[in-house]
CSV table of C-alpha atoms and ligand atoms in Angstrom, one decimal:
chain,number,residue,atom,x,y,z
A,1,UNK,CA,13.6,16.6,-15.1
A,2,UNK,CA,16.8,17.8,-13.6
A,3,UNK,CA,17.8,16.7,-10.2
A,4,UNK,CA,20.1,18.2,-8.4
A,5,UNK,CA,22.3,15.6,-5.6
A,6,UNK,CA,24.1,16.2,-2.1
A,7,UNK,CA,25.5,13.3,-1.3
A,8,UNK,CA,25.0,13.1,2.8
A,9,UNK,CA,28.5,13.6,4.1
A,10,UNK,CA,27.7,11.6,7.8
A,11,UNK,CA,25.8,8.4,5.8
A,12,UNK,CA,24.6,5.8,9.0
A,13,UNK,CA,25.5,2.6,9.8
A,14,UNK,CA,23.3,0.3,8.0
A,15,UNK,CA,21.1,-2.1,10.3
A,16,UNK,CA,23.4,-5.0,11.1
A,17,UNK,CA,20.3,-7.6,11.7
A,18,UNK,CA,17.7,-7.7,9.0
A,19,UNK,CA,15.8,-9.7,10.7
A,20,UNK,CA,14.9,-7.0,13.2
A,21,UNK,CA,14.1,-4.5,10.4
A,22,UNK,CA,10.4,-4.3,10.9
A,23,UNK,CA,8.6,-2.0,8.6
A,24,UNK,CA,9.1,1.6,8.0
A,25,UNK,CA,10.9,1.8,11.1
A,26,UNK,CA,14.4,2.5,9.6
A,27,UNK,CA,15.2,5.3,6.7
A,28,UNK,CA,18.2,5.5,4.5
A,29,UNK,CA,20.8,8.4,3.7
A,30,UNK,CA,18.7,10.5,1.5
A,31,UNK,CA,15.4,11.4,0.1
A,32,UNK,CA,14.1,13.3,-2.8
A,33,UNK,CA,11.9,16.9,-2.8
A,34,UNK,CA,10.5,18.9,-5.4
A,35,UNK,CA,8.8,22.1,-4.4
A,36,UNK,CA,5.4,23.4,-6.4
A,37,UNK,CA,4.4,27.1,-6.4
A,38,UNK,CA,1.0,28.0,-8.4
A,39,UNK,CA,3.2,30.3,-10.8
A,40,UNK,CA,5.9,28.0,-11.3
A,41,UNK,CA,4.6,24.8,-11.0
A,42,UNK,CA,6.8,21.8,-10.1
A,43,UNK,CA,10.6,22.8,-10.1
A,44,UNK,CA,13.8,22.7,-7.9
A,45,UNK,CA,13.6,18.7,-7.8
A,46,UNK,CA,16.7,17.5,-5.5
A,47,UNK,CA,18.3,15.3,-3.6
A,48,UNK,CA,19.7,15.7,-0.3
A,49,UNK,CA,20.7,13.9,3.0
A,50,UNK,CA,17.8,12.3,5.0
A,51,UNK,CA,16.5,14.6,7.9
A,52,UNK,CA,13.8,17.0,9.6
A,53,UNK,CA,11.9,19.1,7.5
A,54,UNK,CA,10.9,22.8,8.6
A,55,UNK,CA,7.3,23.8,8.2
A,56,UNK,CA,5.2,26.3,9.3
A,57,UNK,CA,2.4,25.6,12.4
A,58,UNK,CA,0.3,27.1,9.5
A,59,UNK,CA,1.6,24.4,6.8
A,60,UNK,CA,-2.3,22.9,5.4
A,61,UNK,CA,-1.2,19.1,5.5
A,62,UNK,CA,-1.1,19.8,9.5
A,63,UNK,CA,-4.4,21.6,9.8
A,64,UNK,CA,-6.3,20.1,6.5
A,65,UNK,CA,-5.0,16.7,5.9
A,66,UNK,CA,-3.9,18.3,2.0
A,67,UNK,CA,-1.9,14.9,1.5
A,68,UNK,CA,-1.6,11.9,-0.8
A,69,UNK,CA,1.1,9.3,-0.3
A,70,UNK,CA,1.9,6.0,-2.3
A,71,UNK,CA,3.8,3.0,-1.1
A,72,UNK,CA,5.6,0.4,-3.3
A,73,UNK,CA,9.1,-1.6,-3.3
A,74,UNK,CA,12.5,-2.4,-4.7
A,75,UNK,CA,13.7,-6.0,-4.4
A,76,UNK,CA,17.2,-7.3,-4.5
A,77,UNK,CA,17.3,-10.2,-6.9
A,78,UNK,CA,19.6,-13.1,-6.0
A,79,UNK,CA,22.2,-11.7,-8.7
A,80,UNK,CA,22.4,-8.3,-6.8
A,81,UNK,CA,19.9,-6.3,-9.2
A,82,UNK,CA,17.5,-3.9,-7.7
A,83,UNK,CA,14.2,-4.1,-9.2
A,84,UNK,CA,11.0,-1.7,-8.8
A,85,UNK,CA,7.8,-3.6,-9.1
A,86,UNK,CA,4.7,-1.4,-11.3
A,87,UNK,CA,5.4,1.4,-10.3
A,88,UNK,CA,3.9,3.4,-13.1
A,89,UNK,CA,0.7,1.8,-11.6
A,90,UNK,CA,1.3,3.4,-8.7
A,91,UNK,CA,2.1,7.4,-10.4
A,92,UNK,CA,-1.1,6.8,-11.8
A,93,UNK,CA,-2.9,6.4,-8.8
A,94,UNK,CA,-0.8,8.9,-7.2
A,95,UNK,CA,-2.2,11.1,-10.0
A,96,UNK,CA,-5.4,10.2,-9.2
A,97,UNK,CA,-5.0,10.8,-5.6
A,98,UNK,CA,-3.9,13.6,-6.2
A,99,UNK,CA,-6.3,15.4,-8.1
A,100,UNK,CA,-9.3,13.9,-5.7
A,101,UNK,CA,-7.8,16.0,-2.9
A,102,UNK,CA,-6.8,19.1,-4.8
A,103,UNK,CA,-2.4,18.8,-4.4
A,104,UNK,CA,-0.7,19.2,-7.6
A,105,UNK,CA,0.1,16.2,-9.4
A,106,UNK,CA,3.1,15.1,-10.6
A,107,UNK,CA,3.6,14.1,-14.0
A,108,UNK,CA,4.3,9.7,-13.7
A,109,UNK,CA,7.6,9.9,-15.6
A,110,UNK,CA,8.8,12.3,-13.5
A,111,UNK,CA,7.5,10.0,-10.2
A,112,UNK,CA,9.3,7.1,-11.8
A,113,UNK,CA,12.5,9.6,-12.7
A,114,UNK,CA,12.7,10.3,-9.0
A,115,UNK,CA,12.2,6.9,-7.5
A,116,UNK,CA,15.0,5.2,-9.8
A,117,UNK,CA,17.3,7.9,-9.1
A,118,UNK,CA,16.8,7.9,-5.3
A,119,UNK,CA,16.7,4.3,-5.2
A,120,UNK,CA,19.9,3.9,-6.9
A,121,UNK,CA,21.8,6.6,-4.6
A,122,UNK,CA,20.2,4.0,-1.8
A,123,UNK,CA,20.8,1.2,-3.8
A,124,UNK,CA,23.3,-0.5,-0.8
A,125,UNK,CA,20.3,0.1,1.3
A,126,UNK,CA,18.1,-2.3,-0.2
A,127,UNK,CA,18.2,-5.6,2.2
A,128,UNK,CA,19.3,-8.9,1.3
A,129,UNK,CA,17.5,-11.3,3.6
A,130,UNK,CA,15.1,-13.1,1.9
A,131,UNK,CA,11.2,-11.8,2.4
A,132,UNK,CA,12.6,-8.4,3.0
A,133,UNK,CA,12.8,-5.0,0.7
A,134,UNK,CA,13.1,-1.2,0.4
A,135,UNK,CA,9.9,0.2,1.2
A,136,UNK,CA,9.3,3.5,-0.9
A,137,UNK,CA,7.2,6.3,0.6
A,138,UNK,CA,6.2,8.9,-1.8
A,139,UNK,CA,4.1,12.1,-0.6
A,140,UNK,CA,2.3,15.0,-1.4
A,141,UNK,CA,1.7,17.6,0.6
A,142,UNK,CA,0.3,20.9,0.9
A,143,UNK,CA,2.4,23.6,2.7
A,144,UNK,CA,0.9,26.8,2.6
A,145,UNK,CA,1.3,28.6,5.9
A,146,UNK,CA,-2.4,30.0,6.2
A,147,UNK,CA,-4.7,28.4,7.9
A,148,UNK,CA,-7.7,30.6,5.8
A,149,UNK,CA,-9.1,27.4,3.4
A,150,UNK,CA,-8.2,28.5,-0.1
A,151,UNK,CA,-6.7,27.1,-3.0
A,152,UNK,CA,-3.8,25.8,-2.5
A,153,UNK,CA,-0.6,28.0,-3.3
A,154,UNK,CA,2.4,26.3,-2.5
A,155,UNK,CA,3.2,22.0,-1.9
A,156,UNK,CA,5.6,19.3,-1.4
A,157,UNK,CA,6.6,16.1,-3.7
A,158,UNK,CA,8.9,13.9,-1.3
A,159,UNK,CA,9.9,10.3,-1.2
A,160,UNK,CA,11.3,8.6,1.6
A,161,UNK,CA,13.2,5.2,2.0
A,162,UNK,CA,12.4,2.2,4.4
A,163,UNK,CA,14.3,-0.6,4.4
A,164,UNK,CA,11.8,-2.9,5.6
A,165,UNK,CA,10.9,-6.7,6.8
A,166,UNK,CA,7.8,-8.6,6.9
A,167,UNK,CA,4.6,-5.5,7.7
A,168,UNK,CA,2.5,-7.8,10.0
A,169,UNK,CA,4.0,-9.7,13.3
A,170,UNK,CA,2.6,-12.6,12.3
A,171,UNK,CA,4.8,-12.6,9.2
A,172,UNK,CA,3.0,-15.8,6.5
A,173,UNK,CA,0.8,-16.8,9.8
A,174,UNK,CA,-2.9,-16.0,9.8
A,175,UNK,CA,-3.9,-12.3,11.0
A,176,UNK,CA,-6.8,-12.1,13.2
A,177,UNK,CA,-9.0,-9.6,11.2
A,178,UNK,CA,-12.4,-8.1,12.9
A,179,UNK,CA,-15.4,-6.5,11.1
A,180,UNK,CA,-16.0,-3.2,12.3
A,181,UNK,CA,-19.7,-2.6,12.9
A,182,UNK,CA,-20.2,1.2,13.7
A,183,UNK,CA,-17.3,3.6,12.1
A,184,UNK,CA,-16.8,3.5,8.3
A,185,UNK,CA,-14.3,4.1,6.5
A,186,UNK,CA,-15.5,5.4,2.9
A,187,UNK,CA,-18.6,6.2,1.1
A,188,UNK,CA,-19.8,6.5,-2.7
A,189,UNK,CA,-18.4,10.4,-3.8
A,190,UNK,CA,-16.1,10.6,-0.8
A,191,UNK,CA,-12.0,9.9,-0.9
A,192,UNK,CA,-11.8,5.9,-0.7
A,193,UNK,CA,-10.3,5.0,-3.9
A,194,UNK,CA,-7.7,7.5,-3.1
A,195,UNK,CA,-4.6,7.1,-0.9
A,196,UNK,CA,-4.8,10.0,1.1
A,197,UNK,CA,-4.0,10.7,4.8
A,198,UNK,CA,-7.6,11.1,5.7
A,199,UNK,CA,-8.9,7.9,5.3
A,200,UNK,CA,-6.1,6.2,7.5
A,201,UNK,CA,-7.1,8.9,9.9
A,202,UNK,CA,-11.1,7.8,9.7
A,203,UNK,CA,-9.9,4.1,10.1
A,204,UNK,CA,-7.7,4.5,13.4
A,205,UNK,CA,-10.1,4.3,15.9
A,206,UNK,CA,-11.6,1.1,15.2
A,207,UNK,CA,-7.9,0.2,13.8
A,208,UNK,CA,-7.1,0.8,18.1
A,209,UNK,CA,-10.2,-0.8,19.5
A,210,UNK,CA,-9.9,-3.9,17.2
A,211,UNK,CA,-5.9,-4.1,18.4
A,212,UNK,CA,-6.9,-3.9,21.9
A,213,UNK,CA,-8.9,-6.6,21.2
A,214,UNK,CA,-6.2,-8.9,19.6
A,215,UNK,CA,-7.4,-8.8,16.5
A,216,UNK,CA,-4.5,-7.3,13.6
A,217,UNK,CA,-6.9,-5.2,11.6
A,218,UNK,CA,-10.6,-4.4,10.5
A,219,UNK,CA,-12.4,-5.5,7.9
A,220,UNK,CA,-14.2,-2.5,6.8
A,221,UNK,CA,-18.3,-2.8,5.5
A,222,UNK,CA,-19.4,-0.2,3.0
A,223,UNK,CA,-20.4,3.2,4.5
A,224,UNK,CA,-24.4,2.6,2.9
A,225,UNK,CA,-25.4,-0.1,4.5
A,226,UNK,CA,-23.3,-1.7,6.3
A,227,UNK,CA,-23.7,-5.0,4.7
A,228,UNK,CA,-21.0,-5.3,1.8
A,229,UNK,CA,-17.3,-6.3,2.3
A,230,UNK,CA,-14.8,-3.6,1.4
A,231,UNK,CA,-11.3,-4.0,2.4
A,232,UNK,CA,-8.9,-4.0,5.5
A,233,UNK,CA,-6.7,-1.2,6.7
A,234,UNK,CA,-4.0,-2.0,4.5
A,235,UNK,CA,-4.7,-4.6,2.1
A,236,UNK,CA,-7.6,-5.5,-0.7
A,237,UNK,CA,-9.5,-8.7,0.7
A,238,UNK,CA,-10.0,-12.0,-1.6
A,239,UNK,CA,-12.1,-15.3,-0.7
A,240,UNK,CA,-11.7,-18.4,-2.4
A,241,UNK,CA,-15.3,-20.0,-2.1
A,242,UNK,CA,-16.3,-23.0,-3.8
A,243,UNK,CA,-13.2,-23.1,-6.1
A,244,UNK,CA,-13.5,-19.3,-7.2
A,245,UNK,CA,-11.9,-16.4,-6.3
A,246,UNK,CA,-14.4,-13.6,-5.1
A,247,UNK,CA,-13.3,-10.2,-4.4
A,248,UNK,CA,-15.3,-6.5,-4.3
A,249,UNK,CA,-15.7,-5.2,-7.0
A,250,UNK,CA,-14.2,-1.3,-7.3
A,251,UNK,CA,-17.3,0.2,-9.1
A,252,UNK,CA,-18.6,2.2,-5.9
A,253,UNK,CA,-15.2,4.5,-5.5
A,254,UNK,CA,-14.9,3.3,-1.9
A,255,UNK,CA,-12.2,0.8,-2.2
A,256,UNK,CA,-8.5,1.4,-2.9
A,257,UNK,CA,-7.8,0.1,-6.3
A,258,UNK,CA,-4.8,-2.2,-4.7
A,259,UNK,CA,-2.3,-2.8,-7.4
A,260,UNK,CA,-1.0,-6.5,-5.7
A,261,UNK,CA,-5.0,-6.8,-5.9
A,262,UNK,CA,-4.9,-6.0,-10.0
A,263,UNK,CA,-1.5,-8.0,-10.3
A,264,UNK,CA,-2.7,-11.1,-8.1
A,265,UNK,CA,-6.1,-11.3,-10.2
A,266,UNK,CA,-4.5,-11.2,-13.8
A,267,UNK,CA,-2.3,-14.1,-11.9
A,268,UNK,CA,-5.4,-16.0,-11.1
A,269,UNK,CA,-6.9,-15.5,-14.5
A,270,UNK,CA,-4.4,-16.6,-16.2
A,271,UNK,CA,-4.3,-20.3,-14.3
A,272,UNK,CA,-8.0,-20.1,-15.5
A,273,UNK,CA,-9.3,-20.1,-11.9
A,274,UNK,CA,-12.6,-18.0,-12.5
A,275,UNK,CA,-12.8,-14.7,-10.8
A,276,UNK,CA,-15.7,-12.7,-9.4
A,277,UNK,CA,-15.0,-8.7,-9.1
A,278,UNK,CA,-18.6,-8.0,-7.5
A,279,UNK,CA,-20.6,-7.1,-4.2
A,280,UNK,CA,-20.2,-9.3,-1.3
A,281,UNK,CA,-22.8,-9.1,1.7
A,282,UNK,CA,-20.7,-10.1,4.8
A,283,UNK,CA,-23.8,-12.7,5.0
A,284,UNK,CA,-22.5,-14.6,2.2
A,285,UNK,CA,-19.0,-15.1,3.7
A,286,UNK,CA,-20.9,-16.2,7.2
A,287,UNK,CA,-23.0,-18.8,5.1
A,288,UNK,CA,-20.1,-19.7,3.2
A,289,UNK,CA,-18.1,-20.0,6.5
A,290,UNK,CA,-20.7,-22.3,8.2
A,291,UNK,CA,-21.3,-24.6,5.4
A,292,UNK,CA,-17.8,-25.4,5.1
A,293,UNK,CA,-17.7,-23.4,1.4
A,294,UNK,CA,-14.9,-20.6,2.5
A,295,UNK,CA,-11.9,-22.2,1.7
A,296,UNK,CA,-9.5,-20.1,2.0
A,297,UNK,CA,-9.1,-15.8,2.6
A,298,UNK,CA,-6.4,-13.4,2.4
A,299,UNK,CA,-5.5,-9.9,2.1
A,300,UNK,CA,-2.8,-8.5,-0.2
A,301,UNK,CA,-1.1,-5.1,-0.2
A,302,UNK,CA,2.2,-3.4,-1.3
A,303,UNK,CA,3.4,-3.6,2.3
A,304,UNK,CA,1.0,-7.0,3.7
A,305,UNK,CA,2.2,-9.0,-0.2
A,306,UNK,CA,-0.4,-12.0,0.1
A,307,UNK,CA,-1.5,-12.2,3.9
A,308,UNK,CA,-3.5,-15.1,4.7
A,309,UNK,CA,-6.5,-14.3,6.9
A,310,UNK,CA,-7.2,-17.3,9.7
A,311,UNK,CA,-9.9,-16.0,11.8
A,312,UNK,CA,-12.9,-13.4,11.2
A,313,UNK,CA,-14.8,-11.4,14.2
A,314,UNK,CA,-18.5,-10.8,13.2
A,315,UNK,CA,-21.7,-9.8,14.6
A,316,UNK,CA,-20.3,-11.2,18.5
A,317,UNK,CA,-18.7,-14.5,16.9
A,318,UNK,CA,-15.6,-15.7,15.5
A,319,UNK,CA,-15.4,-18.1,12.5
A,320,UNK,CA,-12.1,-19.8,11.5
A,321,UNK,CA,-11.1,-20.2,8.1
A,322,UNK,CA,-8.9,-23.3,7.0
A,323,UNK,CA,-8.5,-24.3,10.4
A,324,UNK,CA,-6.7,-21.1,11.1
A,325,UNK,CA,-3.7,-22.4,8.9
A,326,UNK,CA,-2.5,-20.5,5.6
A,327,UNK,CA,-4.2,-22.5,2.7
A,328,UNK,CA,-2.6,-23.8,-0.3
A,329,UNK,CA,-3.8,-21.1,-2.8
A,330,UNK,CA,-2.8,-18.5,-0.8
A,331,UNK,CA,0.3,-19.9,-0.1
A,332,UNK,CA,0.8,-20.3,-3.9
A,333,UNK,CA,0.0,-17.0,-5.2
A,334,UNK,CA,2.3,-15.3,-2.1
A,335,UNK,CA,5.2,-17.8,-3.7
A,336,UNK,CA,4.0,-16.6,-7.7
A,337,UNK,CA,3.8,-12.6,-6.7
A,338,UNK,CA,7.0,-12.8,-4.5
A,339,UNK,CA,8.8,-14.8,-6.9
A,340,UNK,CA,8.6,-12.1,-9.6
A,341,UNK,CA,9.2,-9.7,-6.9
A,342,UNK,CA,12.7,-10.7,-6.1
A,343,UNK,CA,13.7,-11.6,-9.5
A,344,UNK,CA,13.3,-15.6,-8.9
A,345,UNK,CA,10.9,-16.4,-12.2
A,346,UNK,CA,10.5,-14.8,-15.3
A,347,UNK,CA,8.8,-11.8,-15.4
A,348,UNK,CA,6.1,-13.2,-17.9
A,349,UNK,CA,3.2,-10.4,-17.4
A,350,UNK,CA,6.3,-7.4,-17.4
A,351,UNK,CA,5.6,-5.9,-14.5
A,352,UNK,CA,8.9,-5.4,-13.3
A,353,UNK,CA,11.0,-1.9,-14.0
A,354,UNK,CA,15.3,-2.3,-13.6
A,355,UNK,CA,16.6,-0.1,-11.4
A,356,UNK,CA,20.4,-0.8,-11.9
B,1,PLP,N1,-6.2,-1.0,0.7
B,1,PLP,C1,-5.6,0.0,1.5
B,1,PLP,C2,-6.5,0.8,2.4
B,1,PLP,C3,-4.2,0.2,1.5
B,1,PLP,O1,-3.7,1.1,2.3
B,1,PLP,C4,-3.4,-0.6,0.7
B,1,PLP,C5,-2.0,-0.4,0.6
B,1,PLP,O2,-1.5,0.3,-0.2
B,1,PLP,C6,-4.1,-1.6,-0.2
B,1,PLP,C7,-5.4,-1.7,-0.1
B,1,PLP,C8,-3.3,-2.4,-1.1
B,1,PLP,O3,-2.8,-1.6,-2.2
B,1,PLP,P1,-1.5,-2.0,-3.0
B,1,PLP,O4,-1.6,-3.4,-3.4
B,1,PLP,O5,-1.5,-1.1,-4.2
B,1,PLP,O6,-0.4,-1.7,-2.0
B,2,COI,C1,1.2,-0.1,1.5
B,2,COI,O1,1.0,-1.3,1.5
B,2,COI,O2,2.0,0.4,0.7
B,2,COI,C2,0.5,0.9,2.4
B,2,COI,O3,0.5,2.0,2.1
B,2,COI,C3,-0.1,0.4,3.6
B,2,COI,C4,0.2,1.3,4.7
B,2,COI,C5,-1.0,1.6,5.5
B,2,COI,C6,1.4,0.8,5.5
């Protein structure tokens, strides 16, 4: 793929506190876009200086939600390298994404292509501070300017760059994580498994109400009954119960296959802790809870890492989990993952891709 560059000729002042980054508050000098026509496919794949993007009122993301986006991160190792982390597992599932919602795909060498290339214009942008990284936005979009529903004509591939700190307030602490009893989020047939704008949309209102509450996210039920675990807004959930790590399984198409999920469980496997990938009732995390069995819970995410979960809001009660501390497992695997991450131990399963 040929990409053409313009280097931005009024580059910003890069943010002098990193502890104050925050996530995806921030964006660097430049980002990439490739256009798609139905005759011509992909083509015209450039880079130019970070800034607003015309559309028409008509463009279908607006009026359709046409969109699939990924998210993943580039690490400063202590030596000054910059380091992507799987992110061929991530143009696979933006592939996949992709063809769930009917946008073009993009060939995954040419989403990897892209990403090293921008990310190495931005390389200075990557932080330093320990626990923080460049967070990498990569979109899809529709953009024809009819608002008729049709096939799609015309799209989008962009990726944008986000400096970015810890995702949660709360940084390593416990989140406060309630179960949402009426809304769901995904059903068997429908768009879960997929990163696609819609389902955050579906997921906001009880993402608000839950907030008001004081409680950081919801833990989402299946959209059948009502009575299997699923995941939380951003992250894949795991229990450790009774000295095995539990987690649902992806079978029904209404979870996001999480790739710090798939990387944390090959970790765990290979310590020869056993794993369960299987239905969880929310009853068996309440019984589990009350006789003392639930020893530890977490979520994990691209933009969460390993994010220990130290209180759960069910069916009008709370229940604490490790006395609302992080526990040691979680703890450990966040150190394992994070380690590999920013280039402090070996990258033994080769997950990691060199950016320069
Ligand atoms: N589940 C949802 C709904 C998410 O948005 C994310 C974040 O990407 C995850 C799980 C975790 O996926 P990953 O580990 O690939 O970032
Ligand atoms: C990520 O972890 O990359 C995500 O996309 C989560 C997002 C909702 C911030």
């Amino acid at each position: 793929m040929e990409i053409k560059i313009t280097k931005n000729p009024n580059p910003k002042e890069k943010p002098a506190d990193e502890s104050k980054l925050g996530f995806g508050k921030v964006f660097t000098d430049h980002m990439f876009l490739m256009d798609w026509d139905i005759d011509r496919g992909w083509h015209d794949a450039r880079i130019v200086p970070y800034g607003p993007l015309s559309l028409s009122p008509a463009c279908t993301a607006l009026h359709y939600a046409l969109e699939v986006f990924e998210g993943l991160k580039a690490y400063r190792t202590a030596e000054g390298k910059i380091q992507l982390f799987r992110p061929y597992e991530n143009a696979n599932r933006l592939k996949n994404s992709a063809d769930r919602i009917g946008v073009p795909e993009v060939d995954p060498d040419d989403f990897v292509e892209a990403v090293l290339a921008l990310v190495s214009l931005d390389k200075d942008w990557v932080p330093h501070t320990e626990g923080t990284s460049l967070y990498i936005r990569p979109v899809i979009f529709g953009d024809d300017s009819n608002v008729g529903l049709h096939t799609l004509r015309h799209a989008v591939f962009m990726i944008i760059l986000a400096p970015s700190g810890m995702y949660y307030p709360e940084g390593l602490n416990p989140v406060r994580i309630m179960v949402e009893e009426s809304d769901v989020r995904a059903v068997r047939g429908g768009t879960g498994y997929t990163k696609c704008g819609g389902n955050y949309a579906a997921s906001q209102r009880a993402s608000v109400l839950a907030e008001a509450k004081g409680y950081t996210q919801v833990l989402w039920l299946d959209g059948v009954e009502r009575k299997y675990v699923e995941e939380v807004g951003s992250m894949n959930m795991m229990f450790k119960i009774d000295g095995k790590v539990i987690t649902p399984a992806l079978d029904d198409g209404s979870i996001l296959p999480g790739i710090t999920r798939k990387s944390i469980l090959e970790l765990v496997r290979s310590e020869g802790i056993p794993v369960e990938e299987r239905k969880i009732t929310l009853q068996e995390i309440i019984d589990a809870a009350e006789a003392g069995k639930l020893e530890e819970a977490w979520g994990c995410g691209t933009a969460a890492v390993v994010s220990p979960v130290g209180w759960l809001y069910a069916e009008g009660k709370e229940y604490e989990f490790n006395g609302g501390k992080i526990g040691p497992y979680t703890q450990h695997l966040y150190d394992e993952i994070t380690s590999i991450q920013w280039g402090k131990a070996e990258d033994r399963f080769g997950w990691i891709v060199p950016v320069v």
